[in-house]
Coordinates of C-alpha atoms in Angstrom, one line a residue:
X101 CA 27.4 6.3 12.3
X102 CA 31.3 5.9 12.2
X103 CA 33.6 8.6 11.8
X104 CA 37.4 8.7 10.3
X105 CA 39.2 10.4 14.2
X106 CA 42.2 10.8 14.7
X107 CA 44.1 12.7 17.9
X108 CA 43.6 15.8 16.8
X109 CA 40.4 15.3 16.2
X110 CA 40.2 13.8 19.7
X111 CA 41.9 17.0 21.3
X112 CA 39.5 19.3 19.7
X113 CA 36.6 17.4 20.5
X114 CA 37.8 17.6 23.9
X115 CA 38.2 20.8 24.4
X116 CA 35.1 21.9 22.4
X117 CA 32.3 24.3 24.2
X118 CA 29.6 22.4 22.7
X119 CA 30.9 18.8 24.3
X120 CA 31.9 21.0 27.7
X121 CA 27.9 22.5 27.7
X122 CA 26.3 18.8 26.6
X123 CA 28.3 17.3 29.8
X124 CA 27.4 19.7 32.0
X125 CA 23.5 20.3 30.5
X126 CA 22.8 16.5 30.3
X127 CA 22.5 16.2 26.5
X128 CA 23.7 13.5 25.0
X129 CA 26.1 14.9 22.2
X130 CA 27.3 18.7 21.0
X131 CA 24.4 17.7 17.9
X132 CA 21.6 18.8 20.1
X133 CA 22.6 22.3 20.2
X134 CA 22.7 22.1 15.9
X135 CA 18.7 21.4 16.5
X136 CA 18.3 23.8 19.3
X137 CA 19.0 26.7 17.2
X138 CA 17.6 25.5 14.5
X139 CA 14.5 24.8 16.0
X140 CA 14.4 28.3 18.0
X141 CA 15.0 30.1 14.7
X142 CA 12.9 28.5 12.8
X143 CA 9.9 27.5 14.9
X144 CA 9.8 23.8 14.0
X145 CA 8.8 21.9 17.2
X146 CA 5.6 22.6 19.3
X147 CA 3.9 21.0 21.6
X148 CA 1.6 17.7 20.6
X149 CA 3.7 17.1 17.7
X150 CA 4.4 14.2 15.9
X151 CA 8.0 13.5 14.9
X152 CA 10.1 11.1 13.3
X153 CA 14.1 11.8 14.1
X154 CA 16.2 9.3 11.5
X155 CA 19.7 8.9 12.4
X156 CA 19.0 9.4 15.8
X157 CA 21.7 7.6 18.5
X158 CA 22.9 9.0 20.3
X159 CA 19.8 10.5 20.6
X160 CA 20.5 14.1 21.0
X161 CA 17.7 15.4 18.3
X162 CA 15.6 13.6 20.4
X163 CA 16.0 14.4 23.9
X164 CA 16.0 18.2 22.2
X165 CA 12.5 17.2 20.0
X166 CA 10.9 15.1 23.0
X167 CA 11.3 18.4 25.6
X168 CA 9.9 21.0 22.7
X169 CA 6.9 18.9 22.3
X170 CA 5.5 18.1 25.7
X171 CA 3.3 17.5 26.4
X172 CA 1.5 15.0 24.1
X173 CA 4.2 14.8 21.4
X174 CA 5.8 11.5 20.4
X175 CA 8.9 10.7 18.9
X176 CA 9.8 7.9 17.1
X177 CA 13.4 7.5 16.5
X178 CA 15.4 5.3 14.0
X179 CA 19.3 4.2 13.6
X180 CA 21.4 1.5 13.0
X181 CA 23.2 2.1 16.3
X182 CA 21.4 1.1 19.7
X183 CA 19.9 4.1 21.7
X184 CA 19.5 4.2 25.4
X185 CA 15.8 5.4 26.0
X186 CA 14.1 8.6 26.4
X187 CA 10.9 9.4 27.9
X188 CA 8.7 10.6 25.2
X189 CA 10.8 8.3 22.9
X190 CA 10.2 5.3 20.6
X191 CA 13.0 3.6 19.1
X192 CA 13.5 1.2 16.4
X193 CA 17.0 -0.5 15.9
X194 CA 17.7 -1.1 12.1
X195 CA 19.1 0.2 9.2
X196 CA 17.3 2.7 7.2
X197 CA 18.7 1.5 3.9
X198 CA 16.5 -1.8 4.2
X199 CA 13.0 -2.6 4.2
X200 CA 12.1 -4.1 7.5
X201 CA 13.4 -1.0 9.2
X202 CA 10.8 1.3 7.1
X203 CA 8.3 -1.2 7.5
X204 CA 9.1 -1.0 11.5
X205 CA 8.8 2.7 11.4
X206 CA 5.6 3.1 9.2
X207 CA 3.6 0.3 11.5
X208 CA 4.9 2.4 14.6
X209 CA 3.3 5.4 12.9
X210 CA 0.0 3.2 12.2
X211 CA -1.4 5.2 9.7
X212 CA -0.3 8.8 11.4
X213 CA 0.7 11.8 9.3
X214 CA 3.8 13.3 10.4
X215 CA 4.3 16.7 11.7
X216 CA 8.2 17.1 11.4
X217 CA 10.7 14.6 9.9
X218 CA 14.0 15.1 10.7
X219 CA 17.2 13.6 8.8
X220 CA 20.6 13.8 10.8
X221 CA 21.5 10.1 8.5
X222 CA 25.4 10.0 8.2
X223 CA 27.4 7.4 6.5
X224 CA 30.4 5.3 8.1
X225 CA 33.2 7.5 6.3
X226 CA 36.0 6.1 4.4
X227 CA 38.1 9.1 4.1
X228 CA 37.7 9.5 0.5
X229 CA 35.6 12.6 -0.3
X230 CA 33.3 11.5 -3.7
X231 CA 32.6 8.3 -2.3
X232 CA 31.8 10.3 1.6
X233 CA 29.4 12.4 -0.4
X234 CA 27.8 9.9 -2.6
X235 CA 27.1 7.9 0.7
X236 CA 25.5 11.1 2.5
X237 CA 23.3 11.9 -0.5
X238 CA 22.1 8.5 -1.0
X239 CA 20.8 8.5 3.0
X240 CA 19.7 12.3 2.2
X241 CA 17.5 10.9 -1.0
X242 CA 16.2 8.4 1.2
X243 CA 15.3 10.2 4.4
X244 CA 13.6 12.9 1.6
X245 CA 11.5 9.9 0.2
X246 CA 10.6 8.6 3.1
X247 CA 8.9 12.7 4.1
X248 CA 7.3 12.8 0.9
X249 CA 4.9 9.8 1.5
X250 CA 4.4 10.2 5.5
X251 CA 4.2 14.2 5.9
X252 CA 1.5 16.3 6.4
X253 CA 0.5 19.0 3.7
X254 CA 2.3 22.5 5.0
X255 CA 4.7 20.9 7.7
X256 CA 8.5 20.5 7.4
X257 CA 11.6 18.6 6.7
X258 CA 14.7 19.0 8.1
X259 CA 17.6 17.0 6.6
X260 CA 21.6 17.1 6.9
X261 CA 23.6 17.1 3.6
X262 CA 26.9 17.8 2.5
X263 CA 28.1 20.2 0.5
X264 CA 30.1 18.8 -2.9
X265 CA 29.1 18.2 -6.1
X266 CA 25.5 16.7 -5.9
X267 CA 24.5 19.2 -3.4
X268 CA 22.8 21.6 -5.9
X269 CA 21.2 18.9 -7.6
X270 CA 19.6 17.5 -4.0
X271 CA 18.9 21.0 -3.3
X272 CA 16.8 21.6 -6.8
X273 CA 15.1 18.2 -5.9
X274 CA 13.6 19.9 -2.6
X275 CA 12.3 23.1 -4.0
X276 CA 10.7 21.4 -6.8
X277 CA 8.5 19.2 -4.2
X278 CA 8.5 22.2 -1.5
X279 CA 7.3 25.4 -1.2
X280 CA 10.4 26.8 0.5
X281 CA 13.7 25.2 1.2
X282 CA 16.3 27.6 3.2
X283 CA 20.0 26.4 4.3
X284 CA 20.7 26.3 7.6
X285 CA 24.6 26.5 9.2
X286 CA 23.6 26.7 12.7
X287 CA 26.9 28.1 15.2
X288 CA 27.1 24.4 17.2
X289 CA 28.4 23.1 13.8
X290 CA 32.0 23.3 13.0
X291 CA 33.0 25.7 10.1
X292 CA 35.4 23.4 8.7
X293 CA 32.4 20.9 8.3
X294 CA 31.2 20.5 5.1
X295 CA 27.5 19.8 6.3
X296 CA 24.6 22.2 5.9
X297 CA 20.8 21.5 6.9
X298 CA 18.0 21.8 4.4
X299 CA 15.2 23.1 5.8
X300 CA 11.9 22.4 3.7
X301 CA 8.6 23.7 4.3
X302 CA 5.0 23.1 3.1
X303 CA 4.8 20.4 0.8
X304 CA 4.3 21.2 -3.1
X305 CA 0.8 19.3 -4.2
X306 CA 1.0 16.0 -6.1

């Protein structure tokens, strides 16, 4: 998804540990080190797991998803953007906002439960905070809806969101269909950033 850059944001980015350690470790962008440590904290990925990784290209959640859950794991990956491929890795090309790329992703699935969704949806920014927000929390409401019909009972959800003034209200949404929900800043993201991650476990019964 697009980003509003400039060159100060290009020097930072540069000079950045994250960007120097993704070079030089083969991972596709800094992002995979925001699931690394959210995944070694918080136990999500294990081998033989299903996962769906929305938002995906680059395709840094999944490179990081598709090593934690050889062998016999699958990830299917979804985002507007092309993705190179990954072994371990199914990817669908569309936009998660319109029908044929949900129906893409659930006849991938055929039928399966999933073990793990994860949400890393961002919009193309336009500089303009409300609207910026409004954006993120529609993709965040959509990637939620999407875990509520293709979990499994007791497994999580992991989703980016952005703190502003619908934040509380998508974060009183979770817990009410959840069991927990705990906030996650992990170190690879930049403290200026106004994103957290919502980490939702054991779904709530119908």
């Amino acid at each position: 998804m697009g980003r509003v850059r400039g060159k100060a944001w290009m020097q930072e980015h540069v000079a950045d540990a994250y960007v120097k350690r993704a070079r030089a470790e083969g991972m596709r962008s800094r992002a995979a080190y925001k699931l690394e440590q959210i995944a070694g904290h918080d136990r999500l990925l294990g081998p033989g797991m299903l996962v769906v990784d929305l938002g995906a290209a680059p395709g840094s959640w999944s490179q990081v998803a598709a090593r934690r859950i050889a062998p016999g794991g699958r990830v299917i990956a979804l985002d507007l953007l092309d993705m190179p491929g990954l072994a371990g890795v199914t990817f669908i090309r569309g936009d998660f906002r319109n029908l044929e790329a949900v129906e893409a992703l659930e006849h991938a699935l055929s039928g399966q439960k999933v073990d793990l969704v994860l949400s890393d949806l961002a919009p193309n920014l336009s500089g303009i905070a409300a609207t910026d927000q409004a954006r993120a929390l529609e993709l965040a409401e959509l990637a939620l809806d999407f875990a509520l019909k293709h979990l499994k009972p007791r497994v999580n959800f992991l989703v980016k969101s952005c703190q502003g003034a619908a934040f509380e209200g998508f974060l009183k949404n979770l817990r009410s269909r959840f069991r927990s929900v705990a906030v996650r800043k992990p170190d690879a993201s930049r403290s200026r950033s106004s994103e957290v991650y919502l980490l939702a476990r054991a779904l709530r019964e119908a």
